[in-house]
Amino acid sequence: MKETRLGEFEEIILLLVGILEDDAYAFKIAEEFESQTGKSVSIGATHSTLDRLCTKGFLSSELGKPTAVRGGRRKRIYTISATGQRALIASKELRTSLWNQYPALTKFAL
């Protein structure tokens, strides 16, 4: 049976794929991660996480068209699957439920 839970880093990477849409390839995802979080990430960690998310069925990928900028090489573009969307929704619902149960924060409008 495939793993259906998301780790925090996986969740962020999956969200970034959704944000970047047709521009969701490994280097751009890593760049956006750094921009959004202020933390650095290696391209190796990005690739291994994308591979893991594909194995879990949360992402699919296909090769884009070759570009002169990349010396004729093609980018692997990632897309969130329906299973990935459900995993994100479940993760968001769990986190929201937990945050709403935290008594110290219920006093504040978030």
Short mmCIF file of N, CA and C in Angstrom, two decimals:
data_model
loop_
_atom_site.label_atom_id
_atom_site.label_comp_id
_atom_site.label_asym_id
_atom_site.label_seq_id
_atom_site.Cartn_x
_atom_site.Cartn_y
_atom_site.Cartn_z
N MET A 1 0.84 -1.19 0.00
CA MET A 1 0.00 0.00 0.00
C MET A 1 0.88 1.25 0.00
N LYS A 2 0.49 2.22 -0.79
CA LYS A 2 1.27 3.46 -0.87
C LYS A 2 1.04 4.32 0.37
N GLU A 3 2.08 5.02 0.75
CA GLU A 3 2.01 5.97 1.85
C GLU A 3 1.10 7.13 1.43
N THR A 4 0.21 7.54 2.33
CA THR A 4 -0.73 8.61 1.96
C THR A 4 -0.54 9.88 2.79
N ARG A 5 0.38 9.86 3.73
CA ARG A 5 0.62 11.06 4.54
C ARG A 5 1.70 11.92 3.90
N LEU A 6 1.67 13.18 4.27
CA LEU A 6 2.67 14.12 3.77
C LEU A 6 3.53 14.61 4.93
N GLY A 7 4.84 14.60 4.73
CA GLY A 7 5.73 15.28 5.66
C GLY A 7 5.65 16.78 5.37
N GLU A 8 6.16 17.59 6.27
CA GLU A 8 6.08 19.04 6.10
C GLU A 8 6.78 19.51 4.82
N PHE A 9 7.99 19.00 4.59
CA PHE A 9 8.73 19.40 3.39
C PHE A 9 8.00 18.94 2.13
N GLU A 10 7.46 17.71 2.18
CA GLU A 10 6.70 17.19 1.04
C GLU A 10 5.48 18.07 0.76
N GLU A 11 4.81 18.46 1.83
CA GLU A 11 3.63 19.31 1.68
C GLU A 11 3.98 20.63 1.00
N ILE A 12 5.07 21.23 1.43
CA ILE A 12 5.48 22.51 0.83
C ILE A 12 5.85 22.32 -0.64
N ILE A 13 6.59 21.27 -0.95
CA ILE A 13 6.97 21.01 -2.34
C ILE A 13 5.72 20.77 -3.18
N LEU A 14 4.78 20.02 -2.67
CA LEU A 14 3.54 19.76 -3.40
C LEU A 14 2.76 21.05 -3.64
N LEU A 15 2.69 21.89 -2.63
CA LEU A 15 2.03 23.19 -2.79
C LEU A 15 2.73 24.06 -3.84
N LEU A 16 4.06 24.03 -3.82
CA LEU A 16 4.82 24.83 -4.79
C LEU A 16 4.58 24.34 -6.22
N VAL A 17 4.44 23.03 -6.39
CA VAL A 17 4.12 22.50 -7.73
C VAL A 17 2.79 23.09 -8.18
N GLY A 18 1.82 23.14 -7.28
CA GLY A 18 0.53 23.73 -7.62
C GLY A 18 0.62 25.22 -7.92
N ILE A 19 1.43 25.92 -7.18
CA ILE A 19 1.60 27.36 -7.39
C ILE A 19 2.28 27.64 -8.73
N LEU A 20 3.31 26.86 -9.04
CA LEU A 20 4.10 27.11 -10.25
C LEU A 20 3.43 26.61 -11.53
N GLU A 21 2.48 25.69 -11.39
CA GLU A 21 1.74 25.13 -12.52
C GLU A 21 2.67 24.65 -13.64
N ASP A 22 2.57 25.22 -14.83
CA ASP A 22 3.34 24.76 -16.00
C ASP A 22 4.85 25.02 -15.88
N ASP A 23 5.25 25.76 -14.85
CA ASP A 23 6.66 26.08 -14.63
C ASP A 23 7.25 25.25 -13.48
N ALA A 24 6.57 24.14 -13.12
CA ALA A 24 6.97 23.34 -11.97
C ALA A 24 8.00 22.28 -12.35
N TYR A 25 9.26 22.70 -12.45
CA TYR A 25 10.37 21.78 -12.67
C TYR A 25 11.34 21.95 -11.50
N ALA A 26 12.19 20.98 -11.28
CA ALA A 26 12.98 20.88 -10.04
C ALA A 26 13.72 22.16 -9.67
N PHE A 27 14.47 22.74 -10.60
CA PHE A 27 15.25 23.93 -10.26
C PHE A 27 14.34 25.09 -9.85
N LYS A 28 13.27 25.29 -10.58
CA LYS A 28 12.33 26.38 -10.29
C LYS A 28 11.63 26.14 -8.95
N ILE A 29 11.31 24.88 -8.65
CA ILE A 29 10.68 24.54 -7.37
C ILE A 29 11.63 24.85 -6.22
N ALA A 30 12.90 24.47 -6.36
CA ALA A 30 13.90 24.75 -5.33
C ALA A 30 14.08 26.26 -5.15
N GLU A 31 14.11 26.97 -6.24
CA GLU A 31 14.24 28.43 -6.21
C GLU A 31 13.04 29.07 -5.50
N GLU A 32 11.86 28.60 -5.81
CA GLU A 32 10.64 29.12 -5.19
C GLU A 32 10.58 28.76 -3.70
N PHE A 33 11.06 27.56 -3.36
CA PHE A 33 11.12 27.16 -1.95
C PHE A 33 11.96 28.17 -1.17
N GLU A 34 13.12 28.49 -1.69
CA GLU A 34 14.01 29.43 -1.02
C GLU A 34 13.38 30.82 -0.93
N SER A 35 12.71 31.23 -1.98
CA SER A 35 12.05 32.53 -2.00
C SER A 35 10.91 32.60 -0.99
N GLN A 36 10.11 31.54 -0.91
CA GLN A 36 8.93 31.54 -0.04
C GLN A 36 9.28 31.32 1.43
N THR A 37 10.30 30.50 1.71
CA THR A 37 10.61 30.13 3.10
C THR A 37 11.82 30.85 3.68
N GLY A 38 12.68 31.38 2.82
CA GLY A 38 13.91 32.00 3.30
C GLY A 38 14.96 30.97 3.69
N LYS A 39 14.71 29.70 3.38
CA LYS A 39 15.64 28.62 3.69
C LYS A 39 16.22 28.05 2.41
N SER A 40 17.48 27.63 2.46
CA SER A 40 18.07 27.03 1.28
C SER A 40 17.71 25.55 1.21
N VAL A 41 17.70 25.03 -0.01
CA VAL A 41 17.42 23.62 -0.23
C VAL A 41 18.31 23.15 -1.38
N SER A 42 18.83 21.97 -1.26
CA SER A 42 19.67 21.44 -2.34
C SER A 42 18.80 20.91 -3.46
N ILE A 43 19.34 20.91 -4.65
CA ILE A 43 18.61 20.37 -5.79
C ILE A 43 18.42 18.86 -5.60
N GLY A 44 19.36 18.21 -4.93
CA GLY A 44 19.24 16.77 -4.65
C GLY A 44 18.06 16.47 -3.74
N ALA A 45 17.87 17.28 -2.71
CA ALA A 45 16.72 17.09 -1.80
C ALA A 45 15.43 17.34 -2.55
N THR A 46 15.44 18.31 -3.43
CA THR A 46 14.25 18.62 -4.23
C THR A 46 13.92 17.45 -5.14
N HIS A 47 14.93 16.95 -5.85
CA HIS A 47 14.71 15.81 -6.76
C HIS A 47 14.21 14.58 -6.01
N SER A 48 14.84 14.26 -4.89
CA SER A 48 14.42 13.05 -4.16
C SER A 48 13.01 13.18 -3.63
N THR A 49 12.63 14.38 -3.21
CA THR A 49 11.26 14.60 -2.72
C THR A 49 10.26 14.51 -3.87
N LEU A 50 10.60 15.08 -5.01
CA LEU A 50 9.71 14.98 -6.17
C LEU A 50 9.54 13.51 -6.59
N ASP A 51 10.63 12.76 -6.58
CA ASP A 51 10.56 11.32 -6.91
C ASP A 51 9.67 10.58 -5.92
N ARG A 52 9.84 10.88 -4.63
CA ARG A 52 9.03 10.23 -3.59
C ARG A 52 7.55 10.56 -3.76
N LEU A 53 7.24 11.82 -4.08
CA LEU A 53 5.85 12.23 -4.28
C LEU A 53 5.25 11.55 -5.51
N CYS A 54 6.06 11.32 -6.52
CA CYS A 54 5.60 10.57 -7.70
C CYS A 54 5.32 9.12 -7.33
N THR A 55 6.22 8.52 -6.54
CA THR A 55 6.05 7.13 -6.11
C THR A 55 4.78 6.98 -5.26
N LYS A 56 4.49 7.98 -4.44
CA LYS A 56 3.29 7.94 -3.61
C LYS A 56 2.02 8.18 -4.44
N GLY A 57 2.19 8.62 -5.68
CA GLY A 57 1.05 8.90 -6.53
C GLY A 57 0.49 10.30 -6.39
N PHE A 58 1.22 11.18 -5.71
CA PHE A 58 0.76 12.56 -5.50
C PHE A 58 1.11 13.48 -6.66
N LEU A 59 2.10 13.09 -7.43
CA LEU A 59 2.55 13.88 -8.58
C LEU A 59 2.67 12.98 -9.80
N SER A 60 2.54 13.60 -10.96
CA SER A 60 2.93 12.95 -12.20
C SER A 60 3.91 13.90 -12.88
N SER A 61 4.63 13.39 -13.86
CA SER A 61 5.58 14.26 -14.54
C SER A 61 5.67 13.88 -16.01
N GLU A 62 6.11 14.84 -16.77
CA GLU A 62 6.37 14.59 -18.19
C GLU A 62 7.48 15.53 -18.63
N LEU A 63 8.16 15.14 -19.69
CA LEU A 63 9.24 15.98 -20.20
C LEU A 63 8.66 17.09 -21.06
N GLY A 64 9.16 18.30 -20.81
CA GLY A 64 8.77 19.45 -21.62
C GLY A 64 9.56 19.48 -22.92
N LYS A 65 9.36 20.52 -23.66
CA LYS A 65 10.07 20.67 -24.94
C LYS A 65 11.52 21.10 -24.70
N PRO A 66 12.42 20.68 -25.57
CA PRO A 66 13.83 21.10 -25.45
C PRO A 66 13.94 22.62 -25.65
N THR A 67 14.86 23.23 -24.93
CA THR A 67 15.07 24.67 -25.08
C THR A 67 16.54 24.95 -25.38
N ALA A 68 16.77 25.99 -26.15
CA ALA A 68 18.14 26.39 -26.48
C ALA A 68 18.89 26.83 -25.23
N VAL A 69 18.19 27.48 -24.30
CA VAL A 69 18.80 27.96 -23.06
C VAL A 69 19.42 26.80 -22.29
N ARG A 70 18.81 25.63 -22.37
CA ARG A 70 19.29 24.45 -21.65
C ARG A 70 20.12 23.54 -22.56
N GLY A 71 20.62 24.07 -23.65
CA GLY A 71 21.44 23.28 -24.56
C GLY A 71 20.67 22.15 -25.22
N GLY A 72 19.39 22.37 -25.45
CA GLY A 72 18.56 21.36 -26.09
C GLY A 72 18.00 20.32 -25.14
N ARG A 73 18.32 20.45 -23.85
CA ARG A 73 17.78 19.49 -22.86
C ARG A 73 16.34 19.85 -22.52
N ARG A 74 15.62 18.84 -22.05
CA ARG A 74 14.21 19.03 -21.70
C ARG A 74 14.04 19.07 -20.19
N LYS A 75 13.09 19.86 -19.73
CA LYS A 75 12.77 19.93 -18.31
C LYS A 75 11.70 18.89 -17.99
N ARG A 76 11.79 18.31 -16.79
CA ARG A 76 10.73 17.42 -16.31
C ARG A 76 9.74 18.30 -15.54
N ILE A 77 8.53 18.39 -16.06
CA ILE A 77 7.48 19.23 -15.48
C ILE A 77 6.57 18.35 -14.61
N TYR A 78 6.30 18.82 -13.39
CA TYR A 78 5.49 18.06 -12.44
C TYR A 78 4.09 18.65 -12.33
N THR A 79 3.12 17.76 -12.12
CA THR A 79 1.72 18.13 -11.98
C THR A 79 1.14 17.38 -10.79
N ILE A 80 0.30 18.04 -10.00
CA ILE A 80 -0.35 17.38 -8.88
C ILE A 80 -1.46 16.49 -9.40
N SER A 81 -1.50 15.26 -8.91
CA SER A 81 -2.56 14.32 -9.28
C SER A 81 -3.79 14.54 -8.39
N ALA A 82 -4.87 13.89 -8.71
CA ALA A 82 -6.08 13.96 -7.88
C ALA A 82 -5.78 13.42 -6.47
N THR A 83 -4.97 12.38 -6.40
CA THR A 83 -4.57 11.83 -5.10
C THR A 83 -3.76 12.86 -4.31
N GLY A 84 -2.88 13.58 -5.00
CA GLY A 84 -2.09 14.63 -4.36
C GLY A 84 -2.97 15.75 -3.85
N GLN A 85 -3.98 16.12 -4.63
CA GLN A 85 -4.90 17.17 -4.19
C GLN A 85 -5.66 16.73 -2.93
N ARG A 86 -6.09 15.47 -2.92
CA ARG A 86 -6.80 14.96 -1.73
C ARG A 86 -5.87 14.94 -0.51
N ALA A 87 -4.61 14.58 -0.72
CA ALA A 87 -3.64 14.56 0.38
C ALA A 87 -3.42 15.96 0.94
N LEU A 88 -3.36 16.96 0.05
CA LEU A 88 -3.19 18.34 0.51
C LEU A 88 -4.41 18.81 1.29
N ILE A 89 -5.58 18.49 0.81
CA ILE A 89 -6.81 18.88 1.51
C ILE A 89 -6.87 18.23 2.89
N ALA A 90 -6.55 16.95 2.95
CA ALA A 90 -6.56 16.24 4.24
C ALA A 90 -5.54 16.85 5.20
N SER A 91 -4.38 17.18 4.69
CA SER A 91 -3.34 17.78 5.51
C SER A 91 -3.78 19.14 6.05
N LYS A 92 -4.38 19.94 5.19
CA LYS A 92 -4.87 21.26 5.59
C LYS A 92 -5.97 21.13 6.64
N GLU A 93 -6.90 20.20 6.43
CA GLU A 93 -7.99 20.01 7.38
C GLU A 93 -7.47 19.57 8.74
N LEU A 94 -6.50 18.65 8.75
CA LEU A 94 -5.93 18.20 10.02
C LEU A 94 -5.24 19.36 10.73
N ARG A 95 -4.42 20.09 10.01
CA ARG A 95 -3.70 21.21 10.64
C ARG A 95 -4.66 22.28 11.15
N THR A 96 -5.68 22.59 10.37
CA THR A 96 -6.67 23.60 10.79
C THR A 96 -7.39 23.13 12.04
N SER A 97 -7.78 21.86 12.07
CA SER A 97 -8.45 21.31 13.24
C SER A 97 -7.57 21.41 14.48
N LEU A 98 -6.31 21.06 14.33
CA LEU A 98 -5.39 21.12 15.47
C LEU A 98 -5.17 22.56 15.93
N TRP A 99 -4.97 23.47 14.99
CA TRP A 99 -4.78 24.88 15.33
C TRP A 99 -6.02 25.42 16.06
N ASN A 100 -7.19 25.04 15.59
CA ASN A 100 -8.43 25.51 16.22
C ASN A 100 -8.62 24.96 17.62
N GLN A 101 -7.97 23.85 17.94
CA GLN A 101 -8.09 23.26 19.27
C GLN A 101 -7.06 23.78 20.26
N TYR A 102 -6.12 24.57 19.77
CA TYR A 102 -5.07 25.10 20.63
C TYR A 102 -5.66 26.27 21.41
N PRO A 103 -5.93 26.09 22.72
CA PRO A 103 -6.65 27.10 23.50
C PRO A 103 -6.01 28.49 23.51
N ALA A 104 -4.70 28.54 23.57
CA ALA A 104 -4.04 29.84 23.64
C ALA A 104 -4.25 30.66 22.37
N LEU A 105 -4.51 29.99 21.23
CA LEU A 105 -4.68 30.71 19.99
C LEU A 105 -6.13 31.00 19.65
N THR A 106 -7.07 30.35 20.31
CA THR A 106 -8.47 30.61 20.00
C THR A 106 -8.91 32.00 20.42
N LYS A 107 -8.12 32.65 21.28
CA LYS A 107 -8.42 34.01 21.72
C LYS A 107 -8.08 35.05 20.65
N PHE A 108 -7.25 34.65 19.69
CA PHE A 108 -6.79 35.58 18.66
C PHE A 108 -7.44 35.26 17.33
N ALA A 109 -7.74 36.27 16.58
CA ALA A 109 -8.25 36.06 15.22
C ALA A 109 -7.06 35.80 14.31
N LEU A 110 -7.06 34.65 13.69
CA LEU A 110 -5.92 34.30 12.82
C LEU A 110 -6.29 34.49 11.37
#
